[in-house]
Amino acid sequence: MKNSSAGRVFAVGGALVLLGVGFVFTALFSYFIRYSQVDSLIGSIDNDLYLRLSQLFAAEKALLTLGGMTFSAGIVWAIFGAVRFRRHTAVG
């Protein structure tokens, strides 16, 4: 019974890691797509506008932060699940 609990903790950790990677990928993909479209306009638009459009937006920064926190939490949960699983299998 306890091994299945440790397995669930390990699975939740893995899911959080994948979710964090998905958040980071989404934020970076959004940024690169926008940057590639704006980069071709460098000579035809105002330099100040170009600089504002080529920076990370607040939503992308939030996704990167959320992705990093989710990824870190997933790693901690996965390690906790692995340690819990090893303790229960070593004991009996």
PDB file of C-alpha atoms in Angstrom:
ATOM      1  CA  MET A   1       0.000   0.000   0.000  1.00  0.00           C
ATOM      2  CA  LYS A   2       2.784   2.421   0.857  1.00  0.00           C
ATOM      3  CA  ASN A   3       4.674   1.631  -2.356  1.00  0.00           C
ATOM      4  CA  SER A   4       1.697   2.767  -4.404  1.00  0.00           C
ATOM      5  CA  SER A   5       1.615   6.000  -2.392  1.00  0.00           C
ATOM      6  CA  ALA A   6       5.293   6.588  -3.120  1.00  0.00           C
ATOM      7  CA  GLY A   7       4.650   5.779  -6.766  1.00  0.00           C
ATOM      8  CA  ARG A   8       1.878   8.371  -6.892  1.00  0.00           C
ATOM      9  CA  VAL A   9       4.183  10.984  -5.368  1.00  0.00           C
ATOM     10  CA  PHE A  10       6.817  10.092  -7.958  1.00  0.00           C
ATOM     11  CA  ALA A  11       4.209  10.321 -10.753  1.00  0.00           C
ATOM     12  CA  VAL A  12       2.997  13.732  -9.552  1.00  0.00           C
ATOM     13  CA  GLY A  13       6.608  14.910  -9.533  1.00  0.00           C
ATOM     14  CA  GLY A  14       7.060  13.707 -13.101  1.00  0.00           C
ATOM     15  CA  ALA A  15       3.857  15.416 -14.186  1.00  0.00           C
ATOM     16  CA  LEU A  16       4.997  18.684 -12.583  1.00  0.00           C
ATOM     17  CA  VAL A  17       8.346  18.448 -14.368  1.00  0.00           C
ATOM     18  CA  LEU A  18       6.605  17.955 -17.717  1.00  0.00           C
ATOM     19  CA  LEU A  19       4.194  20.803 -16.994  1.00  0.00           C
ATOM     20  CA  GLY A  20       7.094  23.110 -16.100  1.00  0.00           C
ATOM     21  CA  VAL A  21       8.939  22.222 -19.290  1.00  0.00           C
ATOM     22  CA  GLY A  22       5.729  22.887 -21.234  1.00  0.00           C
ATOM     23  CA  PHE A  23       5.351  26.339 -19.659  1.00  0.00           C
ATOM     24  CA  VAL A  24       8.944  27.272 -20.450  1.00  0.00           C
ATOM     25  CA  PHE A  25       8.668  25.933 -24.001  1.00  0.00           C
ATOM     26  CA  THR A  26       5.453  27.892 -24.586  1.00  0.00           C
ATOM     27  CA  ALA A  27       6.957  31.143 -23.325  1.00  0.00           C
ATOM     28  CA  LEU A  28      10.143  30.789 -25.345  1.00  0.00           C
ATOM     29  CA  PHE A  29       8.270  29.666 -28.472  1.00  0.00           C
ATOM     30  CA  SER A  30       5.998  32.716 -28.228  1.00  0.00           C
ATOM     31  CA  TYR A  31       8.988  35.011 -27.808  1.00  0.00           C
ATOM     32  CA  PHE A  32      10.964  33.521 -30.698  1.00  0.00           C
ATOM     33  CA  ILE A  33       7.991  33.642 -33.071  1.00  0.00           C
ATOM     34  CA  ARG A  34       7.315  37.300 -32.262  1.00  0.00           C
ATOM     35  CA  TYR A  35      11.006  38.192 -32.420  1.00  0.00           C
ATOM     36  CA  SER A  36      11.422  36.536 -35.816  1.00  0.00           C
ATOM     37  CA  GLN A  37       8.496  38.549 -37.172  1.00  0.00           C
ATOM     38  CA  VAL A  38       9.666  41.852 -35.661  1.00  0.00           C
ATOM     39  CA  ASP A  39      13.327  41.366 -36.586  1.00  0.00           C
ATOM     40  CA  SER A  40      12.571  41.724 -40.278  1.00  0.00           C
ATOM     41  CA  LEU A  41      11.086  45.192 -39.594  1.00  0.00           C
ATOM     42  CA  ILE A  42      14.231  46.660 -38.005  1.00  0.00           C
ATOM     43  CA  GLY A  43      14.822  49.254 -40.714  1.00  0.00           C
ATOM     44  CA  SER A  44      11.209  50.207 -41.350  1.00  0.00           C
ATOM     45  CA  ILE A  45       9.941  50.934 -37.807  1.00  0.00           C
ATOM     46  CA  ASP A  46      11.090  53.284 -35.083  1.00  0.00           C
ATOM     47  CA  ASN A  47      14.006  51.956 -33.018  1.00  0.00           C
ATOM     48  CA  ASP A  48      12.155  52.519 -29.709  1.00  0.00           C
ATOM     49  CA  LEU A  49       9.157  50.519 -30.956  1.00  0.00           C
ATOM     50  CA  TYR A  50      11.472  47.772 -32.181  1.00  0.00           C
ATOM     51  CA  LEU A  51      13.151  47.537 -28.769  1.00  0.00           C
ATOM     52  CA  ARG A  52       9.805  47.349 -26.959  1.00  0.00           C
ATOM     53  CA  LEU A  53       8.458  44.660 -29.299  1.00  0.00           C
ATOM     54  CA  SER A  54      11.606  42.551 -29.212  1.00  0.00           C
ATOM     55  CA  GLN A  55      11.700  42.254 -25.407  1.00  0.00           C
ATOM     56  CA  LEU A  56       9.951  39.591 -23.341  1.00  0.00           C
ATOM     57  CA  PHE A  57       6.375  40.520 -22.509  1.00  0.00           C
ATOM     58  CA  ALA A  58       5.051  40.270 -18.949  1.00  0.00           C
ATOM     59  CA  ALA A  59       3.024  37.158 -19.764  1.00  0.00           C
ATOM     60  CA  GLU A  60       6.115  35.429 -21.150  1.00  0.00           C
ATOM     61  CA  LYS A  61       8.123  36.369 -18.068  1.00  0.00           C
ATOM     62  CA  ALA A  62       5.316  35.039 -15.879  1.00  0.00           C
ATOM     63  CA  LEU A  63       5.221  31.766 -17.834  1.00  0.00           C
ATOM     64  CA  LEU A  64       8.995  31.402 -17.526  1.00  0.00           C
ATOM     65  CA  THR A  65       8.806  32.008 -13.777  1.00  0.00           C
ATOM     66  CA  LEU A  66       5.864  29.657 -13.346  1.00  0.00           C
ATOM     67  CA  GLY A  67       7.598  27.045 -15.469  1.00  0.00           C
ATOM     68  CA  GLY A  68      10.768  27.276 -13.412  1.00  0.00           C
ATOM     69  CA  MET A  69       8.863  26.990 -10.142  1.00  0.00           C
ATOM     70  CA  THR A  70       6.747  24.087 -11.415  1.00  0.00           C
ATOM     71  CA  PHE A  71       9.814  22.296 -12.760  1.00  0.00           C
ATOM     72  CA  SER A  72      11.656  22.759  -9.449  1.00  0.00           C
ATOM     73  CA  ALA A  73       8.667  21.555  -7.446  1.00  0.00           C
ATOM     74  CA  GLY A  74       8.407  18.514  -9.714  1.00  0.00           C
ATOM     75  CA  ILE A  75      12.059  17.647  -9.178  1.00  0.00           C
ATOM     76  CA  VAL A  76      11.604  17.912  -5.398  1.00  0.00           C
ATOM     77  CA  TRP A  77       8.443  15.760  -5.505  1.00  0.00           C
ATOM     78  CA  ALA A  78      10.128  13.160  -7.711  1.00  0.00           C
ATOM     79  CA  ILE A  79      13.138  12.950  -5.395  1.00  0.00           C
ATOM     80  CA  PHE A  80      10.835  12.727  -2.384  1.00  0.00           C
ATOM     81  CA  GLY A  81       8.873   9.919  -4.063  1.00  0.00           C
ATOM     82  CA  ALA A  82      12.044   8.049  -5.026  1.00  0.00           C
ATOM     83  CA  VAL A  83      13.457   8.305  -1.492  1.00  0.00           C
ATOM     84  CA  ARG A  84      10.157   7.220  -0.006  1.00  0.00           C
ATOM     85  CA  PHE A  85       9.977   4.274  -2.407  1.00  0.00           C
ATOM     86  CA  ARG A  86      13.545   3.171  -1.628  1.00  0.00           C
ATOM     87  CA  ARG A  87      12.944   3.354   2.121  1.00  0.00           C
ATOM     88  CA  HIS A  88       9.820   1.236   1.929  1.00  0.00           C
ATOM     89  CA  THR A  89      11.363  -1.371  -0.345  1.00  0.00           C
ATOM     90  CA  ALA A  90      14.517  -1.566   1.780  1.00  0.00           C
ATOM     91  CA  VAL A  91      12.529  -1.989   5.020  1.00  0.00           C
ATOM     92  CA  GLY A  92      10.271  -4.668   3.857  1.00  0.00           C
TER      93      GLY A  92
END
